[in-house]
Amino acid sequence: MSLEASLGDLPNKGIPRHVAIIMDGNGRWAQQRGKMRVFGHKAGVQAVRNAVSFASRLGIEALTLFAFSSENWRRPESEVSALMELFIHVLGGEVKKLHKSNIRLRVIGEQSRFSERLQQKVAAAEALTANNTGLVLNVAANYGGRWDLLQAFQRVQSDMDAGLLESSQLNEDAITSRLTTAGLPDVDLLIRTGGDHRISNFLLWQLAYAELYFTPVLWPDFDEVAFSEAIASFASRERRFGCTGEQIRALLAHSG
Ligand code: IPE
Ligand code: IPE
Ligand code: MG
Protein backbone atom coordinates (compact mmCIF):
# COMPACT_ATOMS: atom_id res chain seq x y z
CA MET A 1 0.00 0.00 0.00
CA SER A 2 1.28 3.52 -0.80
CA LEU A 3 2.12 5.92 2.01
CA GLU A 4 -0.77 8.21 1.01
CA ALA A 5 -3.21 5.31 1.04
CA SER A 6 -2.15 4.15 4.48
CA LEU A 7 -2.24 7.70 5.84
CA GLY A 8 -5.73 7.98 4.42
CA ASP A 9 -6.73 5.14 6.73
CA LEU A 10 -5.58 6.97 9.83
CA PRO A 11 -8.35 7.74 12.28
CA ASN A 12 -9.82 11.20 12.25
CA LYS A 13 -9.15 13.64 15.09
CA GLY A 14 -7.65 10.96 17.30
CA ILE A 15 -10.82 8.93 17.42
CA PRO A 16 -10.01 5.30 16.56
CA ARG A 17 -12.10 3.77 13.78
CA HIS A 18 -11.94 0.26 15.16
CA VAL A 19 -11.64 -0.53 18.87
CA ALA A 20 -11.23 -4.07 20.17
CA ILE A 21 -11.63 -4.95 23.85
CA ILE A 22 -10.53 -7.99 25.85
CA MET A 23 -13.14 -7.83 28.60
CA ASP A 24 -11.22 -9.46 31.43
CA GLY A 25 -11.60 -9.54 35.19
CA ASN A 26 -15.22 -10.57 35.80
CA GLY A 27 -14.24 -13.54 37.96
CA ARG A 28 -11.93 -11.51 40.20
CA TRP A 29 -14.51 -8.75 40.50
CA ALA A 30 -16.99 -11.29 41.87
CA GLN A 31 -14.44 -13.01 44.09
CA GLN A 32 -13.48 -9.67 45.66
CA ARG A 33 -17.11 -9.44 46.75
CA GLY A 34 -17.22 -13.01 48.03
CA LYS A 35 -19.54 -14.05 45.19
CA MET A 36 -19.51 -16.76 42.53
CA ARG A 37 -17.68 -15.97 39.28
CA VAL A 38 -20.97 -15.97 37.38
CA PHE A 39 -22.04 -12.94 39.40
CA GLY A 40 -19.12 -11.08 37.79
CA HIS A 41 -20.18 -12.11 34.29
CA LYS A 42 -23.67 -10.79 34.97
CA ALA A 43 -22.22 -7.51 36.23
CA GLY A 44 -20.10 -7.40 33.08
CA VAL A 45 -23.21 -7.16 30.92
CA GLN A 46 -23.90 -3.61 32.10
CA ALA A 47 -20.31 -2.67 31.23
CA VAL A 48 -20.93 -4.07 27.74
CA ARG A 49 -24.06 -1.92 27.36
CA ASN A 50 -22.12 1.17 28.48
CA ALA A 51 -19.21 0.48 26.14
CA VAL A 52 -21.47 -0.12 23.13
CA SER A 53 -23.46 3.04 23.79
CA PHE A 54 -20.30 5.09 24.31
CA ALA A 55 -18.64 3.78 21.14
CA SER A 56 -21.78 4.40 19.15
CA ARG A 57 -22.16 7.99 20.38
CA LEU A 58 -18.48 8.70 19.81
CA GLY A 59 -18.82 7.71 16.16
CA ILE A 60 -16.44 4.76 16.33
CA GLU A 61 -17.03 2.60 13.23
CA ALA A 62 -16.42 -0.82 14.72
CA LEU A 63 -16.24 -2.27 18.22
CA THR A 64 -15.05 -5.86 18.61
CA LEU A 65 -15.60 -7.40 22.03
CA PHE A 66 -13.95 -10.62 23.20
CA ALA A 67 -16.72 -12.43 25.06
CA PHE A 68 -15.59 -16.07 25.00
CA SER A 69 -12.35 -17.50 23.69
CA SER A 70 -11.86 -20.89 22.08
CA GLU A 71 -9.83 -21.74 25.20
CA ASN A 72 -12.60 -20.76 27.63
CA TRP A 73 -14.26 -24.19 27.13
CA ARG A 74 -11.59 -25.42 29.53
CA ARG A 75 -13.41 -23.71 32.40
CA PRO A 76 -15.69 -25.67 34.73
CA GLU A 77 -18.81 -26.94 32.99
CA SER A 78 -21.01 -24.91 35.33
CA GLU A 79 -19.33 -21.63 34.39
CA VAL A 80 -19.42 -22.41 30.66
CA SER A 81 -23.10 -23.27 30.68
CA ALA A 82 -23.93 -20.21 32.80
CA LEU A 83 -22.09 -18.06 30.25
CA MET A 84 -24.02 -19.65 27.37
CA GLU A 85 -27.32 -19.03 29.14
CA LEU A 86 -26.26 -15.44 29.72
CA PHE A 87 -25.48 -14.95 26.00
CA ILE A 88 -28.87 -16.28 25.00
CA HIS A 89 -30.61 -14.16 27.56
CA VAL A 90 -28.71 -10.95 26.75
CA LEU A 91 -28.99 -11.43 23.01
CA GLY A 92 -32.74 -11.84 23.28
CA GLY A 93 -33.08 -8.81 25.52
CA GLU A 94 -30.74 -6.41 23.72
CA VAL A 95 -31.21 -6.94 20.03
CA LYS A 96 -34.20 -4.64 19.64
CA LYS A 97 -32.35 -1.82 21.41
CA LEU A 98 -29.30 -2.36 19.21
CA HIS A 99 -31.50 -2.25 16.13
CA LYS A 100 -33.13 0.99 17.30
CA SER A 101 -29.68 2.49 17.75
CA ASN A 102 -28.82 1.60 14.12
CA ILE A 103 -26.12 -0.83 15.30
CA ARG A 104 -25.12 -3.80 13.14
CA LEU A 105 -24.46 -6.87 15.24
CA ARG A 106 -22.17 -9.66 14.10
CA VAL A 107 -21.06 -12.65 16.08
CA ILE A 108 -17.59 -13.80 15.07
CA GLY A 109 -16.19 -17.17 16.06
CA GLU A 110 -16.84 -20.83 15.47
CA GLN A 111 -20.54 -21.13 16.10
CA SER A 112 -20.94 -24.83 15.36
CA ARG A 113 -20.14 -25.64 18.98
CA PHE A 114 -23.04 -23.53 20.25
CA SER A 115 -26.46 -24.96 20.97
CA GLU A 116 -28.99 -24.90 18.14
CA ARG A 117 -30.99 -22.38 20.14
CA LEU A 118 -28.09 -19.95 20.49
CA GLN A 119 -27.16 -20.32 16.80
CA GLN A 120 -30.72 -19.45 15.82
CA LYS A 121 -30.78 -16.39 18.09
CA VAL A 122 -27.51 -15.22 16.60
CA ALA A 123 -28.71 -15.67 13.02
CA ALA A 124 -31.95 -13.80 13.76
CA ALA A 125 -30.11 -10.93 15.47
CA GLU A 126 -27.62 -10.61 12.61
CA ALA A 127 -30.39 -10.67 10.02
CA LEU A 128 -32.46 -8.04 11.84
CA THR A 129 -29.56 -5.58 12.09
CA ALA A 130 -27.79 -6.43 8.81
CA ASN A 131 -28.74 -3.22 7.00
CA ASN A 132 -28.00 -0.83 9.84
CA THR A 133 -25.46 1.85 9.06
CA GLY A 134 -24.18 2.86 12.51
CA LEU A 135 -21.63 1.12 14.71
CA VAL A 136 -20.59 -2.38 13.69
CA LEU A 137 -20.58 -4.44 16.88
CA ASN A 138 -18.64 -7.69 16.62
CA VAL A 139 -19.06 -10.07 19.52
CA ALA A 140 -16.25 -12.62 19.46
CA ALA A 141 -17.62 -15.85 20.89
CA ASN A 142 -15.76 -19.14 20.68
CA TYR A 143 -13.23 -17.01 18.87
CA GLY A 144 -9.51 -17.58 18.47
CA GLY A 145 -7.16 -15.49 16.35
CA ARG A 146 -5.43 -18.59 15.00
CA TRP A 147 -8.79 -20.15 14.17
CA ASP A 148 -9.77 -16.97 12.26
CA LEU A 149 -6.58 -17.19 10.20
CA LEU A 150 -7.04 -20.91 9.64
CA GLN A 151 -10.60 -20.53 8.36
CA ALA A 152 -9.40 -17.71 6.06
CA PHE A 153 -6.67 -20.01 4.66
CA GLN A 154 -9.23 -22.77 4.19
CA ARG A 155 -11.42 -20.37 2.23
CA VAL A 156 -8.45 -19.34 0.12
CA GLN A 157 -7.86 -23.01 -0.63
CA SER A 158 -11.46 -23.72 -1.59
CA ASP A 159 -11.68 -20.57 -3.72
CA MET A 160 -8.52 -21.68 -5.51
CA ASP A 161 -9.93 -25.17 -6.02
CA ALA A 162 -13.08 -23.60 -7.45
CA GLY A 163 -11.02 -21.40 -9.82
CA LEU A 164 -12.22 -18.20 -8.12
CA LEU A 165 -8.73 -17.20 -7.00
CA GLU A 166 -5.41 -17.53 -8.87
CA SER A 167 -2.25 -18.16 -6.89
CA SER A 168 -0.89 -14.92 -8.41
CA GLN A 169 -3.77 -13.11 -6.63
CA LEU A 170 -2.80 -14.43 -3.23
CA ASN A 171 -1.84 -11.24 -1.41
CA GLU A 172 -2.61 -9.69 2.01
CA ASP A 173 -6.00 -8.43 0.83
CA ALA A 174 -6.95 -11.98 -0.14
CA ILE A 175 -6.46 -13.00 3.50
CA THR A 176 -7.95 -9.85 5.07
CA SER A 177 -11.10 -10.20 3.00
CA ARG A 178 -11.62 -13.77 4.23
CA LEU A 179 -11.22 -13.06 7.92
CA THR A 180 -14.34 -12.78 10.10
CA THR A 181 -13.73 -9.01 10.26
CA ALA A 182 -13.76 -8.59 6.46
CA GLY A 183 -14.79 -5.16 5.32
CA LEU A 184 -13.73 -3.43 8.54
CA PRO A 185 -10.63 -1.32 9.06
CA ASP A 186 -7.74 -2.84 11.04
CA VAL A 187 -7.95 -2.43 14.78
CA ASP A 188 -6.61 1.00 15.83
CA LEU A 189 -6.88 0.51 19.58
CA LEU A 190 -6.85 -2.69 21.64
CA ILE A 191 -7.97 -2.34 25.25
CA ARG A 192 -7.48 -5.10 27.81
CA THR A 193 -9.04 -4.72 31.24
CA GLY A 194 -8.13 -6.82 34.26
CA GLY A 195 -4.43 -5.98 34.44
CA ASP A 196 -2.86 -8.71 32.32
CA HIS A 197 -0.64 -7.77 29.40
CA ARG A 198 -1.35 -10.38 26.77
CA ILE A 199 -3.39 -10.98 23.63
CA SER A 200 -4.83 -14.39 24.66
CA ASN A 201 -5.26 -15.45 21.01
CA PHE A 202 -7.62 -12.57 20.18
CA LEU A 203 -7.42 -10.87 16.78
CA LEU A 204 -3.89 -11.53 15.52
CA TRP A 205 -3.70 -10.34 11.93
CA GLN A 206 -6.00 -7.39 12.61
CA LEU A 207 -3.89 -6.11 15.51
CA ALA A 208 -0.72 -5.71 13.46
CA TYR A 209 -0.54 -1.93 13.96
CA ALA A 210 -2.92 -1.46 16.88
CA GLU A 211 -2.07 0.72 19.84
CA LEU A 212 -2.22 -1.48 22.94
CA TYR A 213 -3.84 -0.14 26.09
CA PHE A 214 -3.82 -2.15 29.31
CA THR A 215 -5.74 -1.11 32.41
CA PRO A 216 -6.01 -2.77 35.82
CA VAL A 217 -9.72 -1.84 35.96
CA LEU A 218 -11.79 -5.03 36.13
CA TRP A 219 -14.34 -5.35 33.34
CA PRO A 220 -17.52 -4.75 35.41
CA ASP A 221 -15.97 -1.44 36.57
CA PHE A 222 -15.07 -0.31 33.04
CA ASP A 223 -17.31 2.74 32.61
CA GLU A 224 -17.40 5.78 30.33
CA VAL A 225 -14.66 7.49 32.34
CA ALA A 226 -12.37 4.49 31.92
CA PHE A 227 -13.22 4.18 28.22
CA SER A 228 -12.58 7.92 27.75
CA GLU A 229 -9.16 7.53 29.34
CA ALA A 230 -8.32 4.81 26.83
CA ILE A 231 -9.44 6.96 23.91
CA ALA A 232 -7.53 9.94 25.28
CA SER A 233 -4.41 7.82 25.61
CA PHE A 234 -4.81 6.71 22.01
CA ALA A 235 -5.34 10.30 20.87
CA SER A 236 -2.24 11.50 22.68
CA ARG A 237 -0.16 8.72 21.17
CA GLU A 238 -1.36 9.87 17.77
CA ARG A 239 -0.05 13.33 18.73
CA ARG A 240 -3.01 14.87 16.99
CA PHE A 241 -5.46 15.47 19.69
CA GLY A 242 -3.48 15.20 22.87
CA CYS A 243 -6.58 15.64 24.95
CA THR A 244 -7.70 14.35 28.31
CA GLY A 245 -10.49 11.96 29.13
CA GLU A 246 -12.51 14.99 30.26
CA GLN A 247 -12.11 16.63 26.87
CA ILE A 248 -13.21 13.45 25.13
CA ARG A 249 -16.34 13.49 27.24
CA ALA A 250 -16.87 17.20 26.46
CA LEU A 251 -16.46 16.44 22.76
CA LEU A 252 -19.13 13.82 23.11
CA ALA A 253 -21.47 16.21 24.94
CA HIS A 254 -21.13 18.81 22.16
CA SER A 255 -21.59 16.36 19.32
CA GLY A 256 -24.61 14.77 21.02
C1 IPE B 1 -13.46 -12.40 31.39
O1 IPE B 1 -13.42 -12.47 32.77
C2 IPE B 1 -14.73 -12.97 30.82
C3 IPE B 1 -14.58 -14.26 30.15
C4 IPE B 1 -13.44 -14.84 29.87
C5 IPE B 1 -15.79 -14.93 29.75
P1 IPE B 1 -12.76 -13.70 33.51
O2 IPE B 1 -13.84 -14.70 33.77
O3 IPE B 1 -11.60 -14.23 32.76
O4 IPE B 1 -12.31 -13.03 34.86
P2 IPE B 1 -10.96 -13.30 35.65
O5 IPE B 1 -9.84 -13.05 34.70
O6 IPE B 1 -11.00 -14.71 36.12
O7 IPE B 1 -11.01 -12.32 36.77
C1 IPE C 1 -9.50 -13.59 27.52
O1 IPE C 1 -9.62 -13.70 28.90
C2 IPE C 1 -10.77 -13.99 26.85
C3 IPE C 1 -11.94 -13.14 27.10
C4 IPE C 1 -11.93 -12.00 27.73
C5 IPE C 1 -13.15 -13.64 26.56
P1 IPE C 1 -9.10 -14.98 29.66
O2 IPE C 1 -9.26 -14.69 31.11
O3 IPE C 1 -9.75 -16.20 29.14
O4 IPE C 1 -7.56 -15.00 29.25
P2 IPE C 1 -6.33 -15.68 29.94
O5 IPE C 1 -6.73 -17.09 30.21
O6 IPE C 1 -6.10 -14.93 31.21
O7 IPE C 1 -5.21 -15.54 28.96
MG1 MG D 1 -9.59 -13.76 32.82
CSV table of C-alpha atoms and ligand atoms in Angstrom, one decimal:
chain,number,residue,atom,x,y,z
A,1,MET,CA,0.0,0.0,0.0
A,2,SER,CA,1.3,3.5,-0.8
A,3,LEU,CA,2.1,5.9,2.0
A,4,GLU,CA,-0.8,8.2,1.0
A,5,ALA,CA,-3.2,5.3,1.0
A,6,SER,CA,-2.2,4.1,4.5
A,7,LEU,CA,-2.2,7.7,5.8
A,8,GLY,CA,-5.7,8.0,4.4
A,9,ASP,CA,-6.7,5.1,6.7
A,10,LEU,CA,-5.6,7.0,9.8
A,11,PRO,CA,-8.4,7.7,12.3
A,12,ASN,CA,-9.8,11.2,12.3
A,13,LYS,CA,-9.1,13.6,15.1
A,14,GLY,CA,-7.6,11.0,17.3
A,15,ILE,CA,-10.8,8.9,17.4
A,16,PRO,CA,-10.0,5.3,16.6
A,17,ARG,CA,-12.1,3.8,13.8
A,18,HIS,CA,-11.9,0.3,15.2
A,19,VAL,CA,-11.6,-0.5,18.9
A,20,ALA,CA,-11.2,-4.1,20.2
A,21,ILE,CA,-11.6,-5.0,23.9
A,22,ILE,CA,-10.5,-8.0,25.9
A,23,MET,CA,-13.1,-7.8,28.6
A,24,ASP,CA,-11.2,-9.5,31.4
A,25,GLY,CA,-11.6,-9.5,35.2
A,26,ASN,CA,-15.2,-10.6,35.8
A,27,GLY,CA,-14.2,-13.5,38.0
A,28,ARG,CA,-11.9,-11.5,40.2
A,29,TRP,CA,-14.5,-8.8,40.5
A,30,ALA,CA,-17.0,-11.3,41.9
A,31,GLN,CA,-14.4,-13.0,44.1
A,32,GLN,CA,-13.5,-9.7,45.7
A,33,ARG,CA,-17.1,-9.4,46.8
A,34,GLY,CA,-17.2,-13.0,48.0
A,35,LYS,CA,-19.5,-14.0,45.2
A,36,MET,CA,-19.5,-16.8,42.5
A,37,ARG,CA,-17.7,-16.0,39.3
A,38,VAL,CA,-21.0,-16.0,37.4
A,39,PHE,CA,-22.0,-12.9,39.4
A,40,GLY,CA,-19.1,-11.1,37.8
A,41,HIS,CA,-20.2,-12.1,34.3
A,42,LYS,CA,-23.7,-10.8,35.0
A,43,ALA,CA,-22.2,-7.5,36.2
A,44,GLY,CA,-20.1,-7.4,33.1
A,45,VAL,CA,-23.2,-7.2,30.9
A,46,GLN,CA,-23.9,-3.6,32.1
A,47,ALA,CA,-20.3,-2.7,31.2
A,48,VAL,CA,-20.9,-4.1,27.7
A,49,ARG,CA,-24.1,-1.9,27.4
A,50,ASN,CA,-22.1,1.2,28.5
A,51,ALA,CA,-19.2,0.5,26.1
A,52,VAL,CA,-21.5,-0.1,23.1
A,53,SER,CA,-23.5,3.0,23.8
A,54,PHE,CA,-20.3,5.1,24.3
A,55,ALA,CA,-18.6,3.8,21.1
A,56,SER,CA,-21.8,4.4,19.2
A,57,ARG,CA,-22.2,8.0,20.4
A,58,LEU,CA,-18.5,8.7,19.8
A,59,GLY,CA,-18.8,7.7,16.2
A,60,ILE,CA,-16.4,4.8,16.3
A,61,GLU,CA,-17.0,2.6,13.2
A,62,ALA,CA,-16.4,-0.8,14.7
A,63,LEU,CA,-16.2,-2.3,18.2
A,64,THR,CA,-15.0,-5.9,18.6
A,65,LEU,CA,-15.6,-7.4,22.0
A,66,PHE,CA,-13.9,-10.6,23.2
A,67,ALA,CA,-16.7,-12.4,25.1
A,68,PHE,CA,-15.6,-16.1,25.0
A,69,SER,CA,-12.3,-17.5,23.7
A,70,SER,CA,-11.9,-20.9,22.1
A,71,GLU,CA,-9.8,-21.7,25.2
A,72,ASN,CA,-12.6,-20.8,27.6
A,73,TRP,CA,-14.3,-24.2,27.1
A,74,ARG,CA,-11.6,-25.4,29.5
A,75,ARG,CA,-13.4,-23.7,32.4
A,76,PRO,CA,-15.7,-25.7,34.7
A,77,GLU,CA,-18.8,-26.9,33.0
A,78,SER,CA,-21.0,-24.9,35.3
A,79,GLU,CA,-19.3,-21.6,34.4
A,80,VAL,CA,-19.4,-22.4,30.7
A,81,SER,CA,-23.1,-23.3,30.7
A,82,ALA,CA,-23.9,-20.2,32.8
A,83,LEU,CA,-22.1,-18.1,30.2
A,84,MET,CA,-24.0,-19.7,27.4
A,85,GLU,CA,-27.3,-19.0,29.1
A,86,LEU,CA,-26.3,-15.4,29.7
A,87,PHE,CA,-25.5,-15.0,26.0
A,88,ILE,CA,-28.9,-16.3,25.0
A,89,HIS,CA,-30.6,-14.2,27.6
A,90,VAL,CA,-28.7,-10.9,26.8
A,91,LEU,CA,-29.0,-11.4,23.0
A,92,GLY,CA,-32.7,-11.8,23.3
A,93,GLY,CA,-33.1,-8.8,25.5
A,94,GLU,CA,-30.7,-6.4,23.7
A,95,VAL,CA,-31.2,-6.9,20.0
A,96,LYS,CA,-34.2,-4.6,19.6
A,97,LYS,CA,-32.4,-1.8,21.4
A,98,LEU,CA,-29.3,-2.4,19.2
A,99,HIS,CA,-31.5,-2.3,16.1
A,100,LYS,CA,-33.1,1.0,17.3
A,101,SER,CA,-29.7,2.5,17.7
A,102,ASN,CA,-28.8,1.6,14.1
A,103,ILE,CA,-26.1,-0.8,15.3
A,104,ARG,CA,-25.1,-3.8,13.1
A,105,LEU,CA,-24.5,-6.9,15.2
A,106,ARG,CA,-22.2,-9.7,14.1
A,107,VAL,CA,-21.1,-12.7,16.1
A,108,ILE,CA,-17.6,-13.8,15.1
A,109,GLY,CA,-16.2,-17.2,16.1
A,110,GLU,CA,-16.8,-20.8,15.5
A,111,GLN,CA,-20.5,-21.1,16.1
A,112,SER,CA,-20.9,-24.8,15.4
A,113,ARG,CA,-20.1,-25.6,19.0
A,114,PHE,CA,-23.0,-23.5,20.3
A,115,SER,CA,-26.5,-25.0,21.0
A,116,GLU,CA,-29.0,-24.9,18.1
A,117,ARG,CA,-31.0,-22.4,20.1
A,118,LEU,CA,-28.1,-20.0,20.5
A,119,GLN,CA,-27.2,-20.3,16.8
A,120,GLN,CA,-30.7,-19.4,15.8
A,121,LYS,CA,-30.8,-16.4,18.1
A,122,VAL,CA,-27.5,-15.2,16.6
A,123,ALA,CA,-28.7,-15.7,13.0
A,124,ALA,CA,-31.9,-13.8,13.8
A,125,ALA,CA,-30.1,-10.9,15.5
A,126,GLU,CA,-27.6,-10.6,12.6
A,127,ALA,CA,-30.4,-10.7,10.0
A,128,LEU,CA,-32.5,-8.0,11.8
A,129,THR,CA,-29.6,-5.6,12.1
A,130,ALA,CA,-27.8,-6.4,8.8
A,131,ASN,CA,-28.7,-3.2,7.0
A,132,ASN,CA,-28.0,-0.8,9.8
A,133,THR,CA,-25.5,1.9,9.1
A,134,GLY,CA,-24.2,2.9,12.5
A,135,LEU,CA,-21.6,1.1,14.7
A,136,VAL,CA,-20.6,-2.4,13.7
A,137,LEU,CA,-20.6,-4.4,16.9
A,138,ASN,CA,-18.6,-7.7,16.6
A,139,VAL,CA,-19.1,-10.1,19.5
A,140,ALA,CA,-16.3,-12.6,19.5
A,141,ALA,CA,-17.6,-15.9,20.9
A,142,ASN,CA,-15.8,-19.1,20.7
A,143,TYR,CA,-13.2,-17.0,18.9
A,144,GLY,CA,-9.5,-17.6,18.5
A,145,GLY,CA,-7.2,-15.5,16.3
A,146,ARG,CA,-5.4,-18.6,15.0
A,147,TRP,CA,-8.8,-20.1,14.2
A,148,ASP,CA,-9.8,-17.0,12.3
A,149,LEU,CA,-6.6,-17.2,10.2
A,150,LEU,CA,-7.0,-20.9,9.6
A,151,GLN,CA,-10.6,-20.5,8.4
A,152,ALA,CA,-9.4,-17.7,6.1
A,153,PHE,CA,-6.7,-20.0,4.7
A,154,GLN,CA,-9.2,-22.8,4.2
A,155,ARG,CA,-11.4,-20.4,2.2
A,156,VAL,CA,-8.5,-19.3,0.1
A,157,GLN,CA,-7.9,-23.0,-0.6
A,158,SER,CA,-11.5,-23.7,-1.6
A,159,ASP,CA,-11.7,-20.6,-3.7
A,160,MET,CA,-8.5,-21.7,-5.5
A,161,ASP,CA,-9.9,-25.2,-6.0
A,162,ALA,CA,-13.1,-23.6,-7.5
A,163,GLY,CA,-11.0,-21.4,-9.8
A,164,LEU,CA,-12.2,-18.2,-8.1
A,165,LEU,CA,-8.7,-17.2,-7.0
A,166,GLU,CA,-5.4,-17.5,-8.9
A,167,SER,CA,-2.2,-18.2,-6.9
A,168,SER,CA,-0.9,-14.9,-8.4
A,169,GLN,CA,-3.8,-13.1,-6.6
A,170,LEU,CA,-2.8,-14.4,-3.2
A,171,ASN,CA,-1.8,-11.2,-1.4
A,172,GLU,CA,-2.6,-9.7,2.0
A,173,ASP,CA,-6.0,-8.4,0.8
A,174,ALA,CA,-7.0,-12.0,-0.1
A,175,ILE,CA,-6.5,-13.0,3.5
A,176,THR,CA,-8.0,-9.8,5.1
A,177,SER,CA,-11.1,-10.2,3.0
A,178,ARG,CA,-11.6,-13.8,4.2
A,179,LEU,CA,-11.2,-13.1,7.9
A,180,THR,CA,-14.3,-12.8,10.1
A,181,THR,CA,-13.7,-9.0,10.3
A,182,ALA,CA,-13.8,-8.6,6.5
A,183,GLY,CA,-14.8,-5.2,5.3
A,184,LEU,CA,-13.7,-3.4,8.5
A,185,PRO,CA,-10.6,-1.3,9.1
A,186,ASP,CA,-7.7,-2.8,11.0
A,187,VAL,CA,-8.0,-2.4,14.8
A,188,ASP,CA,-6.6,1.0,15.8
A,189,LEU,CA,-6.9,0.5,19.6
A,190,LEU,CA,-6.9,-2.7,21.6
A,191,ILE,CA,-8.0,-2.3,25.3
A,192,ARG,CA,-7.5,-5.1,27.8
A,193,THR,CA,-9.0,-4.7,31.2
A,194,GLY,CA,-8.1,-6.8,34.3
A,195,GLY,CA,-4.4,-6.0,34.4
A,196,ASP,CA,-2.9,-8.7,32.3
A,197,HIS,CA,-0.6,-7.8,29.4
A,198,ARG,CA,-1.3,-10.4,26.8
A,199,ILE,CA,-3.4,-11.0,23.6
A,200,SER,CA,-4.8,-14.4,24.7
A,201,ASN,CA,-5.3,-15.5,21.0
A,202,PHE,CA,-7.6,-12.6,20.2
A,203,LEU,CA,-7.4,-10.9,16.8
A,204,LEU,CA,-3.9,-11.5,15.5
A,205,TRP,CA,-3.7,-10.3,11.9
A,206,GLN,CA,-6.0,-7.4,12.6
A,207,LEU,CA,-3.9,-6.1,15.5
A,208,ALA,CA,-0.7,-5.7,13.5
A,209,TYR,CA,-0.5,-1.9,14.0
A,210,ALA,CA,-2.9,-1.5,16.9
A,211,GLU,CA,-2.1,0.7,19.8
A,212,LEU,CA,-2.2,-1.5,22.9
A,213,TYR,CA,-3.8,-0.1,26.1
A,214,PHE,CA,-3.8,-2.1,29.3
A,215,THR,CA,-5.7,-1.1,32.4
A,216,PRO,CA,-6.0,-2.8,35.8
A,217,VAL,CA,-9.7,-1.8,36.0
A,218,LEU,CA,-11.8,-5.0,36.1
A,219,TRP,CA,-14.3,-5.4,33.3
A,220,PRO,CA,-17.5,-4.8,35.4
A,221,ASP,CA,-16.0,-1.4,36.6
A,222,PHE,CA,-15.1,-0.3,33.0
A,223,ASP,CA,-17.3,2.7,32.6
A,224,GLU,CA,-17.4,5.8,30.3
A,225,VAL,CA,-14.7,7.5,32.3
A,226,ALA,CA,-12.4,4.5,31.9
A,227,PHE,CA,-13.2,4.2,28.2
A,228,SER,CA,-12.6,7.9,27.7
A,229,GLU,CA,-9.2,7.5,29.3
A,230,ALA,CA,-8.3,4.8,26.8
A,231,ILE,CA,-9.4,7.0,23.9
A,232,ALA,CA,-7.5,9.9,25.3
A,233,SER,CA,-4.4,7.8,25.6
A,234,PHE,CA,-4.8,6.7,22.0
A,235,ALA,CA,-5.3,10.3,20.9
A,236,SER,CA,-2.2,11.5,22.7
A,237,ARG,CA,-0.2,8.7,21.2
A,238,GLU,CA,-1.4,9.9,17.8
A,239,ARG,CA,-0.1,13.3,18.7
A,240,ARG,CA,-3.0,14.9,17.0
A,241,PHE,CA,-5.5,15.5,19.7
A,242,GLY,CA,-3.5,15.2,22.9
A,243,CYS,CA,-6.6,15.6,24.9
A,244,THR,CA,-7.7,14.4,28.3
A,245,GLY,CA,-10.5,12.0,29.1
A,246,GLU,CA,-12.5,15.0,30.3
A,247,GLN,CA,-12.1,16.6,26.9
A,248,ILE,CA,-13.2,13.4,25.1
A,249,ARG,CA,-16.3,13.5,27.2
A,250,ALA,CA,-16.9,17.2,26.5
A,251,LEU,CA,-16.5,16.4,22.8
A,252,LEU,CA,-19.1,13.8,23.1
A,253,ALA,CA,-21.5,16.2,24.9
A,254,HIS,CA,-21.1,18.8,22.2
A,255,SER,CA,-21.6,16.4,19.3
A,256,GLY,CA,-24.6,14.8,21.0
B,1,IPE,C1,-13.5,-12.4,31.4
B,1,IPE,O1,-13.4,-12.5,32.8
B,1,IPE,C2,-14.7,-13.0,30.8
B,1,IPE,C3,-14.6,-14.3,30.1
B,1,IPE,C4,-13.4,-14.8,29.9
B,1,IPE,C5,-15.8,-14.9,29.7
B,1,IPE,P1,-12.8,-13.7,33.5
B,1,IPE,O2,-13.8,-14.7,33.8
B,1,IPE,O3,-11.6,-14.2,32.8
B,1,IPE,O4,-12.3,-13.0,34.9
B,1,IPE,P2,-11.0,-13.3,35.7
B,1,IPE,O5,-9.8,-13.1,34.7
B,1,IPE,O6,-11.0,-14.7,36.1
B,1,IPE,O7,-11.0,-12.3,36.8
B,2,IPE,C1,-9.5,-13.6,27.5
B,2,IPE,O1,-9.6,-13.7,28.9
B,2,IPE,C2,-10.8,-14.0,26.8
B,2,IPE,C3,-11.9,-13.1,27.1
B,2,IPE,C4,-11.9,-12.0,27.7
B,2,IPE,C5,-13.1,-13.6,26.6
B,2,IPE,P1,-9.1,-15.0,29.7
B,2,IPE,O2,-9.3,-14.7,31.1
B,2,IPE,O3,-9.7,-16.2,29.1
B,2,IPE,O4,-7.6,-15.0,29.2
B,2,IPE,P2,-6.3,-15.7,29.9
B,2,IPE,O5,-6.7,-17.1,30.2
B,2,IPE,O6,-6.1,-14.9,31.2
B,2,IPE,O7,-5.2,-15.5,29.0
B,3,MG,MG,-9.6,-13.8,32.8
